[in-house]
PDB file of C-alpha atoms in Angstrom:
ATOM      1  CA  UNK A  49       0.000   0.000   0.000  1.00  0.00           C
ATOM      2  CA  UNK A  50       0.954   3.576  -0.450  1.00  0.00           C
ATOM      3  CA  UNK A  51      -0.229   6.649   1.357  1.00  0.00           C
ATOM      4  CA  UNK A  52      -2.938   8.177  -0.809  1.00  0.00           C
ATOM      5  CA  UNK A  53      -4.981  10.766   1.059  1.00  0.00           C
ATOM      6  CA  UNK A  54      -8.474  11.396  -0.242  1.00  0.00           C
ATOM      7  CA  UNK A  55     -10.342  14.709  -0.408  1.00  0.00           C
ATOM      8  CA  UNK A  56     -11.353  14.422   3.271  1.00  0.00           C
ATOM      9  CA  UNK A  57      -7.812  13.853   4.550  1.00  0.00           C
ATOM     10  CA  UNK A  58      -7.244  17.357   5.926  1.00  0.00           C
ATOM     11  CA  UNK A  59     -10.832  17.586   7.208  1.00  0.00           C
ATOM     12  CA  UNK A  60     -10.505  14.776   9.755  1.00  0.00           C
ATOM     13  CA  UNK A  61      -9.652  15.331  13.370  1.00  0.00           C
ATOM     14  CA  UNK A  62      -9.084  12.939  16.261  1.00  0.00           C
ATOM     15  CA  UNK A  63     -10.582  13.905  19.589  1.00  0.00           C
ATOM     16  CA  UNK A  64      -9.503  12.471  22.892  1.00  0.00           C
ATOM     17  CA  UNK A  65     -11.529  13.068  26.028  1.00  0.00           C
ATOM     18  CA  UNK A  66     -10.060  12.055  29.331  1.00  0.00           C
ATOM     19  CA  UNK A  67     -12.202  11.957  32.441  1.00  0.00           C
ATOM     20  CA  UNK A  68     -10.870  11.008  35.802  1.00  0.00           C
ATOM     21  CA  UNK A  69     -12.486   8.004  37.380  1.00  0.00           C
ATOM     22  CA  UNK A  70     -13.010   7.774  41.103  1.00  0.00           C
ATOM     23  CA  UNK A  71     -10.586   5.340  42.710  1.00  0.00           C
ATOM     24  CA  UNK A  72     -12.667   3.571  45.363  1.00  0.00           C
ATOM     25  CA  UNK A  73      -9.831   1.685  47.026  1.00  0.00           C
ATOM     26  CA  UNK A  74      -8.362   4.991  48.291  1.00  0.00           C
ATOM     27  CA  UNK A  75     -11.563   6.642  49.620  1.00  0.00           C
ATOM     28  CA  UNK A  76      -9.904   7.572  52.918  1.00  0.00           C
ATOM     29  CA  UNK A  77      -7.158   9.547  51.160  1.00  0.00           C
ATOM     30  CA  UNK A  78      -8.705  12.512  49.308  1.00  0.00           C
ATOM     31  CA  UNK A  79      -5.565  13.151  47.250  1.00  0.00           C
ATOM     32  CA  UNK A  80      -5.857   9.663  45.728  1.00  0.00           C
ATOM     33  CA  UNK A  81      -9.559   9.777  44.846  1.00  0.00           C
ATOM     34  CA  UNK A  82      -8.877  10.556  41.216  1.00  0.00           C
ATOM     35  CA  UNK A  83      -6.045   8.880  39.356  1.00  0.00           C
ATOM     36  CA  UNK A  84      -4.830   9.037  35.805  1.00  0.00           C
ATOM     37  CA  UNK A  85      -1.720   7.298  34.596  1.00  0.00           C
ATOM     38  CA  UNK A  86      -0.727   9.523  31.691  1.00  0.00           C
ATOM     39  CA  UNK A  87       1.992   7.130  30.539  1.00  0.00           C
ATOM     40  CA  UNK A  88      -0.514   4.271  30.227  1.00  0.00           C
ATOM     41  CA  UNK A  89      -2.895   6.553  28.335  1.00  0.00           C
ATOM     42  CA  UNK A  90      -0.094   7.636  25.963  1.00  0.00           C
ATOM     43  CA  UNK A  91       1.017   4.044  25.337  1.00  0.00           C
ATOM     44  CA  UNK A  92      -2.570   2.933  24.744  1.00  0.00           C
ATOM     45  CA  UNK A  93      -3.184   5.721  22.222  1.00  0.00           C
ATOM     46  CA  UNK A  94       0.076   4.991  20.375  1.00  0.00           C
ATOM     47  CA  UNK A  95      -0.585   1.242  20.275  1.00  0.00           C
ATOM     48  CA  UNK A  96      -4.167   1.740  19.106  1.00  0.00           C
ATOM     49  CA  UNK A  97      -3.142   4.155  16.356  1.00  0.00           C
ATOM     50  CA  UNK A  98      -0.228   1.953  15.254  1.00  0.00           C
ATOM     51  CA  UNK A  99      -2.458  -1.111  15.055  1.00  0.00           C
ATOM     52  CA  UNK A 100      -5.165   0.780  13.191  1.00  0.00           C
ATOM     53  CA  UNK A 101      -2.697   2.053  10.564  1.00  0.00           C
ATOM     54  CA  UNK A 102      -1.092  -1.380  10.187  1.00  0.00           C
ATOM     55  CA  UNK A 103      -4.486  -2.961   9.527  1.00  0.00           C
ATOM     56  CA  UNK A 104      -6.148  -0.286   7.404  1.00  0.00           C
ATOM     57  CA  UNK A 105      -3.230   1.050   5.379  1.00  0.00           C
ATOM     58  CA  UNK A 106      -0.030  -0.972   5.806  1.00  0.00           C
ATOM     59  CA  UNK A 107       3.054   0.641   4.308  1.00  0.00           C
ATOM     60  CA  UNK A 108       4.724  -2.683   3.566  1.00  0.00           C
ATOM     61  CA  UNK A 109       2.571  -4.939   1.461  1.00  0.00           C
ATOM     62  CA  UNK A 110       3.948  -7.953  -0.409  1.00  0.00           C
ATOM     63  CA  UNK A 111       3.935  -5.933  -3.640  1.00  0.00           C
ATOM     64  CA  UNK A 112       5.679  -2.945  -2.093  1.00  0.00           C
ATOM     65  CA  UNK A 113       8.272  -5.161  -0.420  1.00  0.00           C
ATOM     66  CA  UNK A 114       9.051  -6.741  -3.781  1.00  0.00           C
ATOM     67  CA  UNK A 115       9.363  -3.299  -5.405  1.00  0.00           C
ATOM     68  CA  UNK A 116      11.696  -2.088  -2.639  1.00  0.00           C
ATOM     69  CA  UNK A 117      13.865  -5.205  -2.898  1.00  0.00           C
ATOM     70  CA  UNK A 118      14.090  -4.763  -6.663  1.00  0.00           C
ATOM     71  CA  UNK A 119      14.972  -1.070  -6.348  1.00  0.00           C
ATOM     72  CA  UNK A 120      17.668  -1.859  -3.760  1.00  0.00           C
ATOM     73  CA  UNK A 121      19.059  -4.559  -6.022  1.00  0.00           C
ATOM     74  CA  UNK A 122      19.158  -2.202  -9.007  1.00  0.00           C
ATOM     75  CA  UNK A 123      20.853   0.526  -6.988  1.00  0.00           C
ATOM     76  CA  UNK A 124      23.418  -1.905  -5.585  1.00  0.00           C
ATOM     77  CA  UNK A 125      24.084  -3.272  -9.069  1.00  0.00           C
ATOM     78  CA  UNK A 126      24.713   0.200 -10.393  1.00  0.00           C
ATOM     79  CA  UNK A 127      27.231   0.752  -7.585  1.00  0.00           C
ATOM     80  CA  UNK A 128      28.944  -2.622  -8.111  1.00  0.00           C
ATOM     81  CA  UNK A 129      31.697  -3.044 -10.647  1.00  0.00           C
ATOM     82  CA  UNK A 130      30.819  -3.679 -14.283  1.00  0.00           C
ATOM     83  CA  UNK A 131      29.833  -7.294 -13.619  1.00  0.00           C
ATOM     84  CA  UNK A 132      26.907  -6.199 -11.465  1.00  0.00           C
ATOM     85  CA  UNK A 133      27.159  -9.320  -9.323  1.00  0.00           C
ATOM     86  CA  UNK A 134      25.821  -8.196  -5.968  1.00  0.00           C
ATOM     87  CA  UNK A 135      26.697 -11.463  -4.221  1.00  0.00           C
ATOM     88  CA  UNK A 136      30.409 -10.689  -4.634  1.00  0.00           C
ATOM     89  CA  UNK A 137      30.065  -7.370  -2.802  1.00  0.00           C
ATOM     90  CA  UNK A 138      31.435  -7.166   0.700  1.00  0.00           C
ATOM     91  CA  UNK A 139      28.813  -7.040   3.453  1.00  0.00           C
ATOM     92  CA  UNK A 140      29.448  -3.337   3.971  1.00  0.00           C
ATOM     93  CA  UNK A 141      28.734  -2.710   0.296  1.00  0.00           C
ATOM     94  CA  UNK A 142      25.267  -4.291   0.530  1.00  0.00           C
ATOM     95  CA  UNK A 143      24.106  -1.109   2.235  1.00  0.00           C
ATOM     96  CA  UNK A 144      22.865   2.076   0.637  1.00  0.00           C
ATOM     97  CA  UNK A 145      23.273   5.554   2.023  1.00  0.00           C
ATOM     98  CA  UNK A 146      20.250   7.201   3.608  1.00  0.00           C
ATOM     99  CA  UNK A 147      19.585   9.496   0.631  1.00  0.00           C
ATOM    100  CA  UNK A 148      19.227   6.505  -1.688  1.00  0.00           C
ATOM    101  CA  UNK A 149      17.108   4.658   0.887  1.00  0.00           C
ATOM    102  CA  UNK A 150      14.776   7.650   1.262  1.00  0.00           C
ATOM    103  CA  UNK A 151      14.289   7.819  -2.509  1.00  0.00           C
ATOM    104  CA  UNK A 152      13.558   4.083  -2.698  1.00  0.00           C
ATOM    105  CA  UNK A 153      11.380   3.690   0.385  1.00  0.00           C
ATOM    106  CA  UNK A 154       8.883   6.509  -0.112  1.00  0.00           C
ATOM    107  CA  UNK A 155       6.539   7.515  -2.899  1.00  0.00           C
ATOM    108  CA  UNK A 156       6.222  11.076  -4.174  1.00  0.00           C
ATOM    109  CA  UNK A 157       2.981  11.518  -2.184  1.00  0.00           C
ATOM    110  CA  UNK A 158       4.632  10.232   0.994  1.00  0.00           C
ATOM    111  CA  UNK A 159       7.602  12.553   0.500  1.00  0.00           C
ATOM    112  CA  UNK A 160       5.208  15.510   0.505  1.00  0.00           C
ATOM    113  CA  UNK A 161       4.399  14.668   4.129  1.00  0.00           C
ATOM    114  CA  UNK A 162       7.724  13.182   5.181  1.00  0.00           C
ATOM    115  CA  UNK A 163      10.714  15.330   4.347  1.00  0.00           C
ATOM    116  CA  UNK A 164      14.206  13.873   4.407  1.00  0.00           C
ATOM    117  CA  UNK A 165      14.831  15.674   7.708  1.00  0.00           C
ATOM    118  CA  UNK A 166      11.858  13.915   9.349  1.00  0.00           C
ATOM    119  CA  UNK A 167      12.933  10.614   7.797  1.00  0.00           C
ATOM    120  CA  UNK A 168      16.400  11.129   9.253  1.00  0.00           C
ATOM    121  CA  UNK A 169      14.938  11.859  12.714  1.00  0.00           C
ATOM    122  CA  UNK A 170      12.883   8.650  12.507  1.00  0.00           C
ATOM    123  CA  UNK A 171      15.950   6.719  11.339  1.00  0.00           C
ATOM    124  CA  UNK A 172      18.027   8.038  14.244  1.00  0.00           C
ATOM    125  CA  UNK A 173      15.301   7.045  16.737  1.00  0.00           C
ATOM    126  CA  UNK A 174      15.000   3.585  15.157  1.00  0.00           C
ATOM    127  CA  UNK A 175      18.774   3.126  15.002  1.00  0.00           C
ATOM    128  CA  UNK A 176      19.322   4.219  18.597  1.00  0.00           C
ATOM    129  CA  UNK A 177      16.487   2.018  19.877  1.00  0.00           C
ATOM    130  CA  UNK A 178      17.882  -1.034  18.059  1.00  0.00           C
ATOM    131  CA  UNK A 179      21.449  -0.228  19.027  1.00  0.00           C
ATOM    132  CA  UNK A 180      20.501   0.415  22.681  1.00  0.00           C
ATOM    133  CA  UNK A 181      19.313  -3.183  23.001  1.00  0.00           C
ATOM    134  CA  UNK A 182      22.686  -4.436  21.786  1.00  0.00           C
ATOM    135  CA  UNK A 183      25.022  -2.521  24.102  1.00  0.00           C
ATOM    136  CA  UNK A 184      26.644  -3.986  27.192  1.00  0.00           C
ATOM    137  CA  UNK A 185      26.155  -7.648  26.276  1.00  0.00           C
ATOM    138  CA  UNK A 186      28.548 -10.386  25.256  1.00  0.00           C
ATOM    139  CA  UNK A 187      28.459 -11.295  21.572  1.00  0.00           C
ATOM    140  CA  UNK A 188      26.066 -14.266  21.774  1.00  0.00           C
ATOM    141  CA  UNK A 189      23.686 -12.265  24.007  1.00  0.00           C
ATOM    142  CA  UNK A 190      23.888  -9.366  21.562  1.00  0.00           C
ATOM    143  CA  UNK A 191      22.965 -11.601  18.639  1.00  0.00           C
ATOM    144  CA  UNK A 192      20.058 -13.162  20.553  1.00  0.00           C
ATOM    145  CA  UNK A 193      18.763  -9.732  21.597  1.00  0.00           C
ATOM    146  CA  UNK A 194      19.172  -8.422  18.054  1.00  0.00           C
ATOM    147  CA  UNK A 195      17.229 -11.332  16.623  1.00  0.00           C
ATOM    148  CA  UNK A 196      14.489 -10.740  19.178  1.00  0.00           C
ATOM    149  CA  UNK A 197      14.277  -6.997  18.505  1.00  0.00           C
ATOM    150  CA  UNK A 198      14.743  -6.969  14.748  1.00  0.00           C
ATOM    151  CA  UNK A 199      12.239  -9.570  13.672  1.00  0.00           C
ATOM    152  CA  UNK A 200      14.780 -12.344  13.125  1.00  0.00           C
ATOM    153  CA  UNK A 201      17.353 -10.366  11.169  1.00  0.00           C
ATOM    154  CA  UNK A 202      19.548  -9.533  14.166  1.00  0.00           C
ATOM    155  CA  UNK A 203      22.845 -10.884  12.848  1.00  0.00           C
ATOM    156  CA  UNK A 204      22.467  -8.674   9.824  1.00  0.00           C
ATOM    157  CA  UNK A 205      21.696  -5.638  11.983  1.00  0.00           C
ATOM    158  CA  UNK A 206      24.882  -6.273  13.955  1.00  0.00           C
ATOM    159  CA  UNK A 207      27.209  -7.160  11.105  1.00  0.00           C
ATOM    160  CA  UNK A 208      26.059  -5.038   8.189  1.00  0.00           C
ATOM    161  CA  UNK A 209      22.905  -3.119   9.018  1.00  0.00           C
ATOM    162  CA  UNK A 210      24.334  -1.350  12.030  1.00  0.00           C
ATOM    163  CA  UNK A 211      25.548   1.840  10.381  1.00  0.00           C
ATOM    164  CA  UNK A 212      24.071   5.177  11.338  1.00  0.00           C
ATOM    165  CA  UNK A 213      24.322   6.501   7.769  1.00  0.00           C
ATOM    166  CA  UNK A 214      23.516   3.413   5.701  1.00  0.00           C
ATOM    167  CA  UNK A 215      21.097   0.463   5.708  1.00  0.00           C
ATOM    168  CA  UNK A 216      20.530  -2.866   4.037  1.00  0.00           C
ATOM    169  CA  UNK A 217      17.250  -3.797   2.389  1.00  0.00           C
ATOM    170  CA  UNK A 218      16.289  -5.985   5.377  1.00  0.00           C
ATOM    171  CA  UNK A 219      16.920  -3.178   7.834  1.00  0.00           C
ATOM    172  CA  UNK A 220      15.109  -0.723   5.539  1.00  0.00           C
ATOM    173  CA  UNK A 221      12.020  -2.938   5.408  1.00  0.00           C
ATOM    174  CA  UNK A 222      12.076  -3.469   9.179  1.00  0.00           C
ATOM    175  CA  UNK A 223      12.449   0.297   9.649  1.00  0.00           C
ATOM    176  CA  UNK A 224       9.495   0.982   7.360  1.00  0.00           C
ATOM    177  CA  UNK A 225       7.294  -1.541   9.197  1.00  0.00           C
ATOM    178  CA  UNK A 226       8.310  -0.243  12.587  1.00  0.00           C
ATOM    179  CA  UNK A 227       8.004   3.459  11.835  1.00  0.00           C
ATOM    180  CA  UNK A 228       4.701   3.242   9.988  1.00  0.00           C
TER     181      UNK A 228
END
Protein backbone atom coordinates (compact mmCIF):
# COMPACT_ATOMS: atom_id res chain seq x y z
CA UNK A 1 0.00 0.00 0.00
CA UNK A 2 0.95 3.58 -0.45
CA UNK A 3 -0.23 6.65 1.36
CA UNK A 4 -2.94 8.18 -0.81
CA UNK A 5 -4.98 10.77 1.06
CA UNK A 6 -8.47 11.40 -0.24
CA UNK A 7 -10.34 14.71 -0.41
CA UNK A 8 -11.35 14.42 3.27
CA UNK A 9 -7.81 13.85 4.55
CA UNK A 10 -7.24 17.36 5.93
CA UNK A 11 -10.83 17.59 7.21
CA UNK A 12 -10.51 14.78 9.75
CA UNK A 13 -9.65 15.33 13.37
CA UNK A 14 -9.08 12.94 16.26
CA UNK A 15 -10.58 13.91 19.59
CA UNK A 16 -9.50 12.47 22.89
CA UNK A 17 -11.53 13.07 26.03
CA UNK A 18 -10.06 12.05 29.33
CA UNK A 19 -12.20 11.96 32.44
CA UNK A 20 -10.87 11.01 35.80
CA UNK A 21 -12.49 8.00 37.38
CA UNK A 22 -13.01 7.77 41.10
CA UNK A 23 -10.59 5.34 42.71
CA UNK A 24 -12.67 3.57 45.36
CA UNK A 25 -9.83 1.68 47.03
CA UNK A 26 -8.36 4.99 48.29
CA UNK A 27 -11.56 6.64 49.62
CA UNK A 28 -9.90 7.57 52.92
CA UNK A 29 -7.16 9.55 51.16
CA UNK A 30 -8.70 12.51 49.31
CA UNK A 31 -5.56 13.15 47.25
CA UNK A 32 -5.86 9.66 45.73
CA UNK A 33 -9.56 9.78 44.85
CA UNK A 34 -8.88 10.56 41.22
CA UNK A 35 -6.05 8.88 39.36
CA UNK A 36 -4.83 9.04 35.81
CA UNK A 37 -1.72 7.30 34.60
CA UNK A 38 -0.73 9.52 31.69
CA UNK A 39 1.99 7.13 30.54
CA UNK A 40 -0.51 4.27 30.23
CA UNK A 41 -2.89 6.55 28.33
CA UNK A 42 -0.09 7.64 25.96
CA UNK A 43 1.02 4.04 25.34
CA UNK A 44 -2.57 2.93 24.74
CA UNK A 45 -3.18 5.72 22.22
CA UNK A 46 0.08 4.99 20.37
CA UNK A 47 -0.59 1.24 20.28
CA UNK A 48 -4.17 1.74 19.11
CA UNK A 49 -3.14 4.15 16.36
CA UNK A 50 -0.23 1.95 15.25
CA UNK A 51 -2.46 -1.11 15.05
CA UNK A 52 -5.16 0.78 13.19
CA UNK A 53 -2.70 2.05 10.56
CA UNK A 54 -1.09 -1.38 10.19
CA UNK A 55 -4.49 -2.96 9.53
CA UNK A 56 -6.15 -0.29 7.40
CA UNK A 57 -3.23 1.05 5.38
CA UNK A 58 -0.03 -0.97 5.81
CA UNK A 59 3.05 0.64 4.31
CA UNK A 60 4.72 -2.68 3.57
CA UNK A 61 2.57 -4.94 1.46
CA UNK A 62 3.95 -7.95 -0.41
CA UNK A 63 3.93 -5.93 -3.64
CA UNK A 64 5.68 -2.94 -2.09
CA UNK A 65 8.27 -5.16 -0.42
CA UNK A 66 9.05 -6.74 -3.78
CA UNK A 67 9.36 -3.30 -5.41
CA UNK A 68 11.70 -2.09 -2.64
CA UNK A 69 13.86 -5.21 -2.90
CA UNK A 70 14.09 -4.76 -6.66
CA UNK A 71 14.97 -1.07 -6.35
CA UNK A 72 17.67 -1.86 -3.76
CA UNK A 73 19.06 -4.56 -6.02
CA UNK A 74 19.16 -2.20 -9.01
CA UNK A 75 20.85 0.53 -6.99
CA UNK A 76 23.42 -1.91 -5.59
CA UNK A 77 24.08 -3.27 -9.07
CA UNK A 78 24.71 0.20 -10.39
CA UNK A 79 27.23 0.75 -7.58
CA UNK A 80 28.94 -2.62 -8.11
CA UNK A 81 31.70 -3.04 -10.65
CA UNK A 82 30.82 -3.68 -14.28
CA UNK A 83 29.83 -7.29 -13.62
CA UNK A 84 26.91 -6.20 -11.46
CA UNK A 85 27.16 -9.32 -9.32
CA UNK A 86 25.82 -8.20 -5.97
CA UNK A 87 26.70 -11.46 -4.22
CA UNK A 88 30.41 -10.69 -4.63
CA UNK A 89 30.06 -7.37 -2.80
CA UNK A 90 31.44 -7.17 0.70
CA UNK A 91 28.81 -7.04 3.45
CA UNK A 92 29.45 -3.34 3.97
CA UNK A 93 28.73 -2.71 0.30
CA UNK A 94 25.27 -4.29 0.53
CA UNK A 95 24.11 -1.11 2.23
CA UNK A 96 22.86 2.08 0.64
CA UNK A 97 23.27 5.55 2.02
CA UNK A 98 20.25 7.20 3.61
CA UNK A 99 19.58 9.50 0.63
CA UNK A 100 19.23 6.51 -1.69
CA UNK A 101 17.11 4.66 0.89
CA UNK A 102 14.78 7.65 1.26
CA UNK A 103 14.29 7.82 -2.51
CA UNK A 104 13.56 4.08 -2.70
CA UNK A 105 11.38 3.69 0.39
CA UNK A 106 8.88 6.51 -0.11
CA UNK A 107 6.54 7.52 -2.90
CA UNK A 108 6.22 11.08 -4.17
CA UNK A 109 2.98 11.52 -2.18
CA UNK A 110 4.63 10.23 0.99
CA UNK A 111 7.60 12.55 0.50
CA UNK A 112 5.21 15.51 0.51
CA UNK A 113 4.40 14.67 4.13
CA UNK A 114 7.72 13.18 5.18
CA UNK A 115 10.71 15.33 4.35
CA UNK A 116 14.21 13.87 4.41
CA UNK A 117 14.83 15.67 7.71
CA UNK A 118 11.86 13.92 9.35
CA UNK A 119 12.93 10.61 7.80
CA UNK A 120 16.40 11.13 9.25
CA UNK A 121 14.94 11.86 12.71
CA UNK A 122 12.88 8.65 12.51
CA UNK A 123 15.95 6.72 11.34
CA UNK A 124 18.03 8.04 14.24
CA UNK A 125 15.30 7.04 16.74
CA UNK A 126 15.00 3.58 15.16
CA UNK A 127 18.77 3.13 15.00
CA UNK A 128 19.32 4.22 18.60
CA UNK A 129 16.49 2.02 19.88
CA UNK A 130 17.88 -1.03 18.06
CA UNK A 131 21.45 -0.23 19.03
CA UNK A 132 20.50 0.41 22.68
CA UNK A 133 19.31 -3.18 23.00
CA UNK A 134 22.69 -4.44 21.79
CA UNK A 135 25.02 -2.52 24.10
CA UNK A 136 26.64 -3.99 27.19
CA UNK A 137 26.15 -7.65 26.28
CA UNK A 138 28.55 -10.39 25.26
CA UNK A 139 28.46 -11.30 21.57
CA UNK A 140 26.07 -14.27 21.77
CA UNK A 141 23.69 -12.27 24.01
CA UNK A 142 23.89 -9.37 21.56
CA UNK A 143 22.97 -11.60 18.64
CA UNK A 144 20.06 -13.16 20.55
CA UNK A 145 18.76 -9.73 21.60
CA UNK A 146 19.17 -8.42 18.05
CA UNK A 147 17.23 -11.33 16.62
CA UNK A 148 14.49 -10.74 19.18
CA UNK A 149 14.28 -7.00 18.51
CA UNK A 150 14.74 -6.97 14.75
CA UNK A 151 12.24 -9.57 13.67
CA UNK A 152 14.78 -12.34 13.13
CA UNK A 153 17.35 -10.37 11.17
CA UNK A 154 19.55 -9.53 14.17
CA UNK A 155 22.84 -10.88 12.85
CA UNK A 156 22.47 -8.67 9.82
CA UNK A 157 21.70 -5.64 11.98
CA UNK A 158 24.88 -6.27 13.96
CA UNK A 159 27.21 -7.16 11.11
CA UNK A 160 26.06 -5.04 8.19
CA UNK A 161 22.90 -3.12 9.02
CA UNK A 162 24.33 -1.35 12.03
CA UNK A 163 25.55 1.84 10.38
CA UNK A 164 24.07 5.18 11.34
CA UNK A 165 24.32 6.50 7.77
CA UNK A 166 23.52 3.41 5.70
CA UNK A 167 21.10 0.46 5.71
CA UNK A 168 20.53 -2.87 4.04
CA UNK A 169 17.25 -3.80 2.39
CA UNK A 170 16.29 -5.98 5.38
CA UNK A 171 16.92 -3.18 7.83
CA UNK A 172 15.11 -0.72 5.54
CA UNK A 173 12.02 -2.94 5.41
CA UNK A 174 12.08 -3.47 9.18
CA UNK A 175 12.45 0.30 9.65
CA UNK A 176 9.49 0.98 7.36
CA UNK A 177 7.29 -1.54 9.20
CA UNK A 178 8.31 -0.24 12.59
CA UNK A 179 8.00 3.46 11.84
CA UNK A 180 4.70 3.24 9.99
